[in-house]
Amino acid sequence: MQHQSLDLASYIAALPPTIKFDVFSSPWTTQALFRALSPLSKQYILRLLYVDDGVYQDSMRLWVVPGAESQHRNAVNQLEVLSVLAPGSRPGTVVLHPAFKACLRSALSGRGLGLDVLSRQLVLSAASMQHIMSQASKRWQVRQQRSACRRGGWGSASWQQQRHN
């Protein structure tokens, strides 16, 4: 049996459309996929993120600087294979997948439970600097006392009494 390793983008590209909708509805997966894309693919997503009617493919070609046509084709192909970029309602237009778009918009605006929002909440709920310094000082004192006890500076009864104070 041969083990195959797939990256996130390859895995998502292989999923059926109904499953992709569920996957694109997760802020964690949406952000992970966004981070795994090429820089140009990310740029296209950000340009299309707040465009509701879609963009004509001819207009997208105007975004390309001379000599970068192959990078443009690769970025568009990457987004199409993943179904992040889909045909729009008007002929010749493209739009972002609706679930991906909604989830990424929410995550980037801070309204959704995205990775960045969660990490901010963890930082805000963390101990204050004063509490951390107090705990560090107590631990330092305990280490110093244990060290003195091992060197024979304190008797065991004295050590027990100090430790309980």
CSV table of N, CA and C in Angstrom, one decimal:
chain,number,residue,atom,x,y,z
A,1,MET,N,0.8,-1.2,0.0
A,1,MET,CA,0.0,0.0,0.0
A,1,MET,C,0.9,1.2,0.0
A,2,GLN,N,0.6,2.1,-0.9
A,2,GLN,CA,1.4,3.3,-1.0
A,2,GLN,C,0.7,4.5,-0.4
A,3,HIS,N,1.5,5.3,0.4
A,3,HIS,CA,0.9,6.4,1.1
A,3,HIS,C,1.0,7.7,0.2
A,4,GLN,N,-0.1,8.4,0.1
A,4,GLN,CA,-0.1,9.6,-0.7
A,4,GLN,C,-0.3,10.8,0.2
A,5,SER,N,0.5,11.8,0.0
A,5,SER,CA,0.4,13.0,0.8
A,5,SER,C,-0.3,14.1,-0.1
A,6,LEU,N,-1.4,14.7,0.4
A,6,LEU,CA,-2.0,15.7,-0.4
A,6,LEU,C,-1.9,17.0,0.5
A,7,ASP,N,-1.7,18.1,-0.2
A,7,ASP,CA,-1.8,19.4,0.5
A,7,ASP,C,-3.2,19.8,0.6
A,8,LEU,N,-3.5,20.8,1.4
A,8,LEU,CA,-4.9,21.2,1.6
A,8,LEU,C,-5.6,21.6,0.3
A,9,ALA,N,-5.0,22.3,-0.6
A,9,ALA,CA,-5.6,22.7,-1.8
A,9,ALA,C,-6.0,21.5,-2.7
A,10,SER,N,-5.1,20.5,-2.8
A,10,SER,CA,-5.4,19.3,-3.6
A,10,SER,C,-6.5,18.5,-3.0
A,11,TYR,N,-6.5,18.5,-1.7
A,11,TYR,CA,-7.6,17.7,-1.0
A,11,TYR,C,-8.9,18.4,-1.3
A,12,ILE,N,-9.0,19.7,-1.1
A,12,ILE,CA,-10.3,20.4,-1.3
A,12,ILE,C,-10.7,20.4,-2.8
A,13,ALA,N,-9.7,20.4,-3.7
A,13,ALA,CA,-10.1,20.4,-5.1
A,13,ALA,C,-10.7,19.0,-5.5
A,14,ALA,N,-10.4,18.0,-4.8
A,14,ALA,CA,-10.9,16.6,-5.1
A,14,ALA,C,-12.3,16.4,-4.4
A,15,LEU,N,-12.8,17.3,-3.6
A,15,LEU,CA,-14.0,17.1,-2.9
A,15,LEU,C,-15.2,17.3,-3.8
A,16,PRO,N,-16.3,16.6,-3.6
A,16,PRO,CA,-17.5,16.9,-4.4
A,16,PRO,C,-18.1,18.3,-4.0
A,17,PRO,N,-18.8,19.0,-4.9
A,17,PRO,CA,-19.3,20.3,-4.7
A,17,PRO,C,-20.2,20.5,-3.4
A,18,THR,N,-21.0,19.5,-3.1
A,18,THR,CA,-21.8,19.7,-1.8
A,18,THR,C,-20.9,19.7,-0.6
A,19,ILE,N,-19.8,18.9,-0.6
A,19,ILE,CA,-18.9,18.9,0.5
A,19,ILE,C,-18.1,20.2,0.6
A,20,LYS,N,-17.7,20.8,-0.6
A,20,LYS,CA,-17.0,22.0,-0.7
A,20,LYS,C,-17.8,23.1,0.0
A,21,PHE,N,-19.1,23.1,-0.2
A,21,PHE,CA,-19.9,24.2,0.4
A,21,PHE,C,-19.8,24.1,1.9
A,22,ASP,N,-19.8,22.9,2.5
A,22,ASP,CA,-19.6,22.8,3.9
A,22,ASP,C,-18.2,23.2,4.4
A,23,VAL,N,-17.2,22.8,3.6
A,23,VAL,CA,-15.8,23.1,3.9
A,23,VAL,C,-15.6,24.6,3.8
A,24,PHE,N,-16.2,25.3,2.8
A,24,PHE,CA,-16.0,26.7,2.7
A,24,PHE,C,-16.9,27.5,3.7
A,25,SER,N,-17.7,26.9,4.4
A,25,SER,CA,-18.5,27.5,5.5
A,25,SER,C,-17.8,27.6,6.8
A,26,SER,N,-16.6,27.0,6.9
A,26,SER,CA,-15.8,27.0,8.1
A,26,SER,C,-14.8,28.1,8.1
A,27,PRO,N,-14.7,29.0,9.1
A,27,PRO,CA,-13.7,30.0,9.1
A,27,PRO,C,-12.3,29.5,9.1
A,28,TRP,N,-12.1,28.4,9.8
A,28,TRP,CA,-10.8,27.8,9.9
A,28,TRP,C,-10.3,27.3,8.6
A,29,THR,N,-11.1,26.5,7.9
A,29,THR,CA,-10.7,26.0,6.6
A,29,THR,C,-10.6,27.1,5.6
A,30,THR,N,-11.5,28.0,5.6
A,30,THR,CA,-11.4,29.1,4.6
A,30,THR,C,-10.1,29.9,4.7
A,31,GLN,N,-9.8,30.2,6.0
A,31,GLN,CA,-8.5,31.0,6.2
A,31,GLN,C,-7.3,30.1,5.9
A,32,ALA,N,-7.4,28.8,6.2
A,32,ALA,CA,-6.2,28.0,5.9
A,32,ALA,C,-6.0,27.9,4.4
A,33,LEU,N,-7.1,27.7,3.7
A,33,LEU,CA,-7.0,27.6,2.2
A,33,LEU,C,-6.5,28.9,1.7
A,34,PHE,N,-7.0,30.0,2.1
A,34,PHE,CA,-6.6,31.4,1.7
A,34,PHE,C,-5.1,31.5,1.9
A,35,ARG,N,-4.6,31.1,3.0
A,35,ARG,CA,-3.1,31.2,3.3
A,35,ARG,C,-2.3,30.3,2.4
A,36,ALA,N,-2.9,29.2,2.0
A,36,ALA,CA,-2.1,28.2,1.2
A,36,ALA,C,-2.1,28.6,-0.3
A,37,LEU,N,-2.8,29.6,-0.7
A,37,LEU,CA,-2.9,30.0,-2.1
A,37,LEU,C,-1.6,30.8,-2.5
A,38,SER,N,-1.4,30.9,-3.8
A,38,SER,CA,-0.3,31.7,-4.3
A,38,SER,C,-0.6,33.2,-4.1
A,39,PRO,N,0.4,34.0,-4.0
A,39,PRO,CA,0.1,35.5,-3.7
A,39,PRO,C,-0.8,36.1,-4.7
A,40,LEU,N,-0.7,35.7,-6.0
A,40,LEU,CA,-1.6,36.3,-7.0
A,40,LEU,C,-3.0,35.8,-6.9
A,41,SER,N,-3.2,34.6,-6.5
A,41,SER,CA,-4.6,34.1,-6.2
A,41,SER,C,-5.2,34.8,-5.1
A,42,LYS,N,-4.4,35.1,-4.0
A,42,LYS,CA,-4.9,35.8,-2.9
A,42,LYS,C,-5.3,37.2,-3.3
A,43,GLN,N,-4.5,37.8,-4.2
A,43,GLN,CA,-4.8,39.2,-4.7
A,43,GLN,C,-6.1,39.2,-5.4
A,44,TYR,N,-6.4,38.2,-6.2
A,44,TYR,CA,-7.6,38.1,-7.0
A,44,TYR,C,-8.8,37.9,-6.0
A,45,ILE,N,-8.6,37.1,-5.0
A,45,ILE,CA,-9.7,36.9,-4.1
A,45,ILE,C,-10.0,38.2,-3.3
A,46,LEU,N,-9.0,38.9,-2.9
A,46,LEU,CA,-9.2,40.2,-2.2
A,46,LEU,C,-9.9,41.2,-3.1
A,47,ARG,N,-9.6,41.2,-4.4
A,47,ARG,CA,-10.2,42.1,-5.4
A,47,ARG,C,-11.7,41.8,-5.6
A,48,LEU,N,-12.0,40.5,-5.5
A,48,LEU,CA,-13.4,40.1,-5.8
A,48,LEU,C,-14.2,39.9,-4.5
A,49,LEU,N,-13.6,40.1,-3.4
A,49,LEU,CA,-14.3,39.8,-2.1
A,49,LEU,C,-15.6,40.6,-1.9
A,50,TYR,N,-15.5,41.9,-2.3
A,50,TYR,CA,-16.7,42.8,-2.1
A,50,TYR,C,-17.4,43.2,-3.3
A,51,VAL,N,-17.2,42.4,-4.4
A,51,VAL,CA,-17.9,42.6,-5.7
A,51,VAL,C,-19.0,41.6,-5.8
A,52,ASP,N,-20.2,42.0,-5.7
A,52,ASP,CA,-21.3,41.1,-5.6
A,52,ASP,C,-21.8,40.6,-7.0
A,53,ASP,N,-21.7,41.5,-8.0
A,53,ASP,CA,-22.2,41.1,-9.4
A,53,ASP,C,-21.2,40.3,-10.2
A,54,GLY,N,-20.0,40.2,-9.8
A,54,GLY,CA,-19.0,39.5,-10.5
A,54,GLY,C,-18.2,40.4,-11.4
A,55,VAL,N,-17.1,39.9,-11.9
A,55,VAL,CA,-16.2,40.7,-12.8
A,55,VAL,C,-16.1,40.0,-14.1
A,56,TYR,N,-16.1,40.7,-15.2
A,56,TYR,CA,-15.9,40.1,-16.5
A,56,TYR,C,-14.5,39.6,-16.6
A,57,GLN,N,-14.3,38.4,-17.2
A,57,GLN,CA,-13.0,37.9,-17.3
A,57,GLN,C,-12.1,38.8,-18.2
A,58,ASP,N,-12.6,39.5,-19.1
A,58,ASP,CA,-11.8,40.4,-19.9
A,58,ASP,C,-11.3,41.5,-19.0
A,59,SER,N,-12.1,42.0,-18.1
A,59,SER,CA,-11.6,43.0,-17.1
A,59,SER,C,-10.5,42.5,-16.3
A,60,MET,N,-10.6,41.2,-15.9
A,60,MET,CA,-9.5,40.6,-15.1
A,60,MET,C,-8.2,40.5,-15.8
A,61,ARG,N,-8.3,40.3,-17.1
A,61,ARG,CA,-7.0,40.3,-18.0
A,61,ARG,C,-6.4,41.7,-18.0
A,62,LEU,N,-7.1,42.7,-17.7
A,62,LEU,CA,-6.5,44.1,-17.7
A,62,LEU,C,-5.7,44.3,-16.4
A,63,TRP,N,-5.9,43.4,-15.4
A,63,TRP,CA,-5.1,43.5,-14.2
A,63,TRP,C,-3.7,43.0,-14.4
A,64,VAL,N,-3.4,42.3,-15.5
A,64,VAL,CA,-2.2,41.6,-15.7
A,64,VAL,C,-1.2,42.6,-16.3
A,65,VAL,N,0.0,42.6,-15.7
A,65,VAL,CA,1.1,43.4,-16.2
A,65,VAL,C,1.8,42.6,-17.4
A,66,PRO,N,2.3,43.3,-18.3
A,66,PRO,CA,3.0,42.6,-19.5
A,66,PRO,C,4.0,41.7,-19.0
A,67,GLY,N,4.0,40.5,-19.6
A,67,GLY,CA,5.0,39.5,-19.2
A,67,GLY,C,4.5,38.5,-18.1
A,68,ALA,N,3.4,38.8,-17.5
A,68,ALA,CA,2.9,38.0,-16.4
A,68,ALA,C,1.6,37.2,-16.7
A,69,GLU,N,1.4,37.0,-18.0
A,69,GLU,CA,0.2,36.3,-18.4
A,69,GLU,C,0.2,34.8,-17.9
A,70,SER,N,1.3,34.2,-17.8
A,70,SER,CA,1.3,32.8,-17.3
A,70,SER,C,1.0,32.7,-15.8
A,71,GLN,N,1.5,33.7,-15.1
A,71,GLN,CA,1.1,33.7,-13.6
A,71,GLN,C,-0.4,34.0,-13.5
A,72,HIS,N,-0.9,34.8,-14.3
A,72,HIS,CA,-2.4,35.1,-14.3
A,72,HIS,C,-3.2,33.8,-14.6
A,73,ARG,N,-2.8,33.1,-15.6
A,73,ARG,CA,-3.5,31.9,-16.0
A,73,ARG,C,-3.4,30.9,-14.9
A,74,ASN,N,-2.2,30.8,-14.3
A,74,ASN,CA,-2.0,29.8,-13.2
A,74,ASN,C,-2.9,30.2,-11.9
A,75,ALA,N,-2.9,31.5,-11.6
A,75,ALA,CA,-3.8,31.9,-10.5
A,75,ALA,C,-5.2,31.6,-10.7
A,76,VAL,N,-5.7,32.0,-11.9
A,76,VAL,CA,-7.1,31.8,-12.2
A,76,VAL,C,-7.4,30.3,-12.3
A,77,ASN,N,-6.5,29.5,-12.8
A,77,ASN,CA,-6.7,28.1,-12.9
A,77,ASN,C,-6.8,27.5,-11.5
A,78,GLN,N,-5.9,27.9,-10.6
A,78,GLN,CA,-5.9,27.4,-9.2
A,78,GLN,C,-7.2,27.7,-8.5
A,79,LEU,N,-7.7,28.9,-8.7
A,79,LEU,CA,-9.0,29.3,-8.1
A,79,LEU,C,-10.2,28.5,-8.7
A,80,GLU,N,-10.1,28.2,-10.0
A,80,GLU,CA,-11.2,27.5,-10.7
A,80,GLU,C,-11.2,26.0,-10.2
A,81,VAL,N,-10.0,25.4,-10.2
A,81,VAL,CA,-9.9,24.0,-9.8
A,81,VAL,C,-10.4,23.8,-8.4
A,82,LEU,N,-10.2,24.8,-7.5
A,82,LEU,CA,-10.7,24.7,-6.1
A,82,LEU,C,-12.2,25.1,-6.0
A,83,SER,N,-12.8,25.6,-7.1
A,83,SER,CA,-14.1,26.1,-7.1
A,83,SER,C,-14.3,27.3,-6.3
A,84,VAL,N,-13.2,28.0,-6.0
A,84,VAL,CA,-13.3,29.3,-5.3
A,84,VAL,C,-13.8,30.3,-6.3
A,85,LEU,N,-13.4,30.2,-7.5
A,85,LEU,CA,-13.8,31.1,-8.6
A,85,LEU,C,-14.8,30.4,-9.5
A,86,ALA,N,-15.9,30.9,-9.6
A,86,ALA,CA,-17.0,30.2,-10.4
A,86,ALA,C,-17.6,31.2,-11.4
A,87,PRO,N,-18.3,30.6,-12.4
A,87,PRO,CA,-19.0,31.5,-13.4
A,87,PRO,C,-20.1,32.3,-12.7
A,88,GLY,N,-20.2,33.6,-13.1
A,88,GLY,CA,-21.2,34.5,-12.5
A,88,GLY,C,-22.5,34.3,-13.2
A,89,SER,N,-23.5,35.1,-12.8
A,89,SER,CA,-24.8,35.0,-13.3
A,89,SER,C,-24.9,35.6,-14.7
A,90,ARG,N,-24.0,36.6,-15.0
A,90,ARG,CA,-24.0,37.2,-16.3
A,90,ARG,C,-22.9,36.5,-17.2
A,91,PRO,N,-23.2,36.2,-18.4
A,91,PRO,CA,-22.2,35.5,-19.3
A,91,PRO,C,-20.8,36.3,-19.3
A,92,GLY,N,-19.8,35.5,-19.2
A,92,GLY,CA,-18.4,36.1,-19.2
A,92,GLY,C,-17.9,36.7,-17.9
A,93,THR,N,-18.7,36.5,-16.8
A,93,THR,CA,-18.3,37.0,-15.5
A,93,THR,C,-17.9,35.9,-14.6
A,94,VAL,N,-17.1,36.2,-13.6
A,94,VAL,CA,-16.7,35.2,-12.6
A,94,VAL,C,-17.0,35.9,-11.2
A,95,VAL,N,-17.3,35.0,-10.2
A,95,VAL,CA,-17.6,35.4,-8.8
A,95,VAL,C,-16.9,34.4,-7.9
A,96,LEU,N,-16.7,34.8,-6.7
A,96,LEU,CA,-16.2,33.9,-5.7
A,96,LEU,C,-17.3,33.0,-5.2
A,97,HIS,N,-17.0,31.8,-4.8
A,97,HIS,CA,-17.9,30.8,-4.3
A,97,HIS,C,-18.7,31.5,-3.1
A,98,PRO,N,-20.0,31.4,-3.1
A,98,PRO,CA,-20.7,32.2,-2.1
A,98,PRO,C,-20.4,31.9,-0.7
A,99,ALA,N,-20.2,30.6,-0.3
A,99,ALA,CA,-19.9,30.3,1.1
A,99,ALA,C,-18.5,30.7,1.4
A,100,PHE,N,-17.5,30.5,0.5
A,100,PHE,CA,-16.2,31.0,0.7
A,100,PHE,C,-16.1,32.5,0.9
A,101,LYS,N,-16.8,33.2,0.1
A,101,LYS,CA,-16.8,34.6,0.1
A,101,LYS,C,-17.4,35.1,1.4
A,102,ALA,N,-18.6,34.6,1.8
A,102,ALA,CA,-19.2,35.0,3.1
A,102,ALA,C,-18.4,34.7,4.3
A,103,CYS,N,-17.8,33.6,4.3
A,103,CYS,CA,-16.9,33.2,5.5
A,103,CYS,C,-15.7,34.0,5.5
A,104,LEU,N,-15.0,34.2,4.4
A,104,LEU,CA,-13.8,35.0,4.4
A,104,LEU,C,-14.1,36.5,4.8
A,105,ARG,N,-15.2,37.0,4.2
A,105,ARG,CA,-15.5,38.4,4.6
A,105,ARG,C,-15.8,38.5,6.1
A,106,SER,N,-16.5,37.6,6.6
A,106,SER,CA,-16.7,37.6,8.1
A,106,SER,C,-15.5,37.5,8.9
A,107,ALA,N,-14.6,36.6,8.5
A,107,ALA,CA,-13.3,36.4,9.2
A,107,ALA,C,-12.4,37.6,9.2
A,108,LEU,N,-12.4,38.2,8.0
A,108,LEU,CA,-11.5,39.4,7.8
A,108,LEU,C,-12.0,40.6,8.5
A,109,SER,N,-13.4,40.7,8.6
A,109,SER,CA,-14.0,41.9,9.3
A,109,SER,C,-14.0,41.7,10.8
A,110,GLY,N,-13.6,40.5,11.3
A,110,GLY,CA,-13.6,40.3,12.8
A,110,GLY,C,-15.0,39.9,13.3
A,111,ARG,N,-16.0,39.8,12.5
A,111,ARG,CA,-17.3,39.4,12.9
A,111,ARG,C,-17.4,37.9,13.2
A,112,GLY,N,-16.6,37.1,12.4
A,112,GLY,CA,-16.7,35.7,12.5
A,112,GLY,C,-15.7,35.2,13.6
A,113,LEU,N,-15.7,33.9,13.9
A,113,LEU,CA,-14.8,33.3,14.8
A,113,LEU,C,-13.6,32.8,14.0
A,114,GLY,N,-12.8,33.8,13.5
A,114,GLY,CA,-11.6,33.4,12.7
A,114,GLY,C,-10.4,33.2,13.6
A,115,LEU,N,-9.4,32.7,13.1
A,115,LEU,CA,-8.2,32.5,13.8
A,115,LEU,C,-7.7,33.7,14.5
A,116,ASP,N,-7.7,34.8,13.8
A,116,ASP,CA,-7.1,36.0,14.4
A,116,ASP,C,-8.0,36.5,15.6
A,117,VAL,N,-9.3,36.4,15.4
A,117,VAL,CA,-10.2,36.8,16.5
A,117,VAL,C,-10.0,35.9,17.7
A,118,LEU,N,-9.9,34.6,17.5
A,118,LEU,CA,-9.7,33.7,18.6
A,118,LEU,C,-8.4,34.0,19.4
A,119,SER,N,-7.4,34.3,18.6
A,119,SER,CA,-6.1,34.5,19.3
A,119,SER,C,-6.2,35.8,20.1
A,120,ARG,N,-6.9,36.8,19.6
A,120,ARG,CA,-7.1,38.1,20.3
A,120,ARG,C,-7.8,37.8,21.6
A,121,GLN,N,-8.8,37.0,21.6
A,121,GLN,CA,-9.6,36.7,22.8
A,121,GLN,C,-8.7,35.9,23.8
A,122,LEU,N,-7.9,35.0,23.3
A,122,LEU,CA,-7.0,34.3,24.3
A,122,LEU,C,-6.0,35.3,24.9
A,123,VAL,N,-5.5,36.2,24.2
A,123,VAL,CA,-4.6,37.2,24.7
A,123,VAL,C,-5.3,38.1,25.8
A,124,LEU,N,-6.5,38.5,25.5
A,124,LEU,CA,-7.3,39.3,26.4
A,124,LEU,C,-7.6,38.6,27.7
A,125,SER,N,-7.8,37.3,27.6
A,125,SER,CA,-8.2,36.5,28.8
A,125,SER,C,-6.9,36.0,29.5
A,126,ALA,N,-5.8,36.3,29.0
A,126,ALA,CA,-4.6,35.8,29.7
A,126,ALA,C,-4.3,36.6,31.0
A,127,ALA,N,-3.4,36.0,31.8
A,127,ALA,CA,-3.1,36.6,33.1
A,127,ALA,C,-2.4,38.0,32.8
A,128,SER,N,-2.6,38.9,33.8
A,128,SER,CA,-2.0,40.2,33.7
A,128,SER,C,-0.5,40.1,33.9
A,129,MET,N,0.3,41.1,33.5
A,129,MET,CA,1.7,41.0,33.7
A,129,MET,C,2.1,41.0,35.2
A,130,GLN,N,1.3,41.7,36.0
A,130,GLN,CA,1.5,41.7,37.4
A,130,GLN,C,1.4,40.3,38.0
A,131,HIS,N,0.3,39.6,37.6
A,131,HIS,CA,0.1,38.3,38.1
A,131,HIS,C,1.3,37.3,37.6
A,132,ILE,N,1.7,37.5,36.4
A,132,ILE,CA,2.8,36.6,35.9
A,132,ILE,C,4.1,36.9,36.7
A,133,MET,N,4.4,38.2,37.0
A,133,MET,CA,5.6,38.5,37.7
A,133,MET,C,5.5,38.0,39.2
A,134,SER,N,4.3,38.1,39.7
A,134,SER,CA,4.1,37.6,41.1
A,134,SER,C,4.3,36.1,41.2
A,135,GLN,N,3.8,35.3,40.2
A,135,GLN,CA,4.0,33.9,40.2
A,135,GLN,C,5.4,33.5,39.9
A,136,ALA,N,6.1,34.3,39.0
A,136,ALA,CA,7.5,34.0,38.8
A,136,ALA,C,8.3,34.3,40.0
A,137,SER,N,8.0,35.3,40.7
A,137,SER,CA,8.8,35.6,42.0
A,137,SER,C,8.6,34.5,43.0
A,138,LYS,N,7.4,34.1,43.2
A,138,LYS,CA,7.1,33.0,44.1
A,138,LYS,C,7.9,31.7,43.8
A,139,ARG,N,7.9,31.4,42.5
A,139,ARG,CA,8.6,30.2,42.0
A,139,ARG,C,10.1,30.3,42.2
A,140,TRP,N,10.6,31.5,42.0
A,140,TRP,CA,12.0,31.8,42.2
A,140,TRP,C,12.4,31.6,43.7
A,141,GLN,N,11.5,32.1,44.6
A,141,GLN,CA,11.8,32.0,46.0
A,141,GLN,C,11.8,30.5,46.4
A,142,VAL,N,10.8,29.7,45.9
A,142,VAL,CA,10.8,28.3,46.2
A,142,VAL,C,12.0,27.6,45.7
A,143,ARG,N,12.5,27.9,44.5
A,143,ARG,CA,13.8,27.3,44.0
A,143,ARG,C,14.9,27.7,44.9
A,144,GLN,N,15.0,28.9,45.3
A,144,GLN,CA,16.1,29.4,46.1
A,144,GLN,C,16.1,28.6,47.5
A,145,GLN,N,14.9,28.4,48.0
A,145,GLN,CA,14.8,27.7,49.3
A,145,GLN,C,15.1,26.3,49.1
A,146,ARG,N,14.7,25.6,48.1
A,146,ARG,CA,15.1,24.2,47.8
A,146,ARG,C,16.6,24.1,47.7
A,147,SER,N,17.2,25.0,47.0
A,147,SER,CA,18.6,25.0,46.8
A,147,SER,C,19.4,25.1,48.1
A,148,ALA,N,18.9,26.0,48.9
A,148,ALA,CA,19.5,26.2,50.2
A,148,ALA,C,19.4,25.0,51.1
A,149,CYS,N,18.2,24.3,51.0
A,149,CYS,CA,17.9,23.1,51.8
A,149,CYS,C,18.9,22.0,51.4
A,150,ARG,N,19.1,21.9,50.1
A,150,ARG,CA,20.0,20.8,49.5
A,150,ARG,C,21.4,21.0,50.0
A,151,ARG,N,21.8,22.3,50.1
A,151,ARG,CA,23.2,22.6,50.5
A,151,ARG,C,23.3,22.4,52.0
A,152,GLY,N,22.2,22.2,52.7
A,152,GLY,CA,22.3,22.0,54.2
A,152,GLY,C,22.1,23.3,54.9
A,153,GLY,N,21.6,24.3,54.3
A,153,GLY,CA,21.4,25.6,54.9
A,153,GLY,C,20.2,25.6,55.8
A,154,TRP,N,19.2,24.8,55.5
A,154,TRP,CA,18.0,24.8,56.4
A,154,TRP,C,17.7,23.3,56.8
A,155,GLY,N,17.2,23.2,57.9
A,155,GLY,CA,16.8,21.9,58.3
A,155,GLY,C,15.4,21.5,57.7
A,156,SER,N,15.1,20.3,57.7
A,156,SER,CA,13.9,19.9,57.0
A,156,SER,C,12.6,20.5,57.7
A,157,ALA,N,12.6,20.7,59.0
A,157,ALA,CA,11.5,21.3,59.7
A,157,ALA,C,11.3,22.7,59.3
A,158,SER,N,12.5,23.4,59.2
A,158,SER,CA,12.4,24.8,58.8
A,158,SER,C,11.9,25.0,57.3
A,159,TRP,N,12.3,24.0,56.5
A,159,TRP,CA,11.9,24.0,55.1
A,159,TRP,C,10.4,23.8,55.0
A,160,GLN,N,9.8,22.9,55.8
A,160,GLN,CA,8.4,22.6,55.8
A,160,GLN,C,7.6,23.8,56.2
A,161,GLN,N,8.2,24.5,57.3
A,161,GLN,CA,7.5,25.7,57.8
A,161,GLN,C,7.5,26.8,56.8
A,162,GLN,N,8.6,27.1,56.1
A,162,GLN,CA,8.7,28.1,55.1
A,162,GLN,C,7.8,27.8,53.9
A,163,ARG,N,7.7,26.6,53.5
A,163,ARG,CA,6.9,26.2,52.3
A,163,ARG,C,5.4,26.5,52.6
A,164,HIS,N,5.0,26.3,53.8
A,164,HIS,CA,3.5,26.5,54.1
A,164,HIS,C,3.2,27.9,54.3
A,165,ASN,N,4.1,28.8,54.4
A,165,ASN,CA,3.8,30.3,54.6
A,165,ASN,C,3.6,31.0,53.4
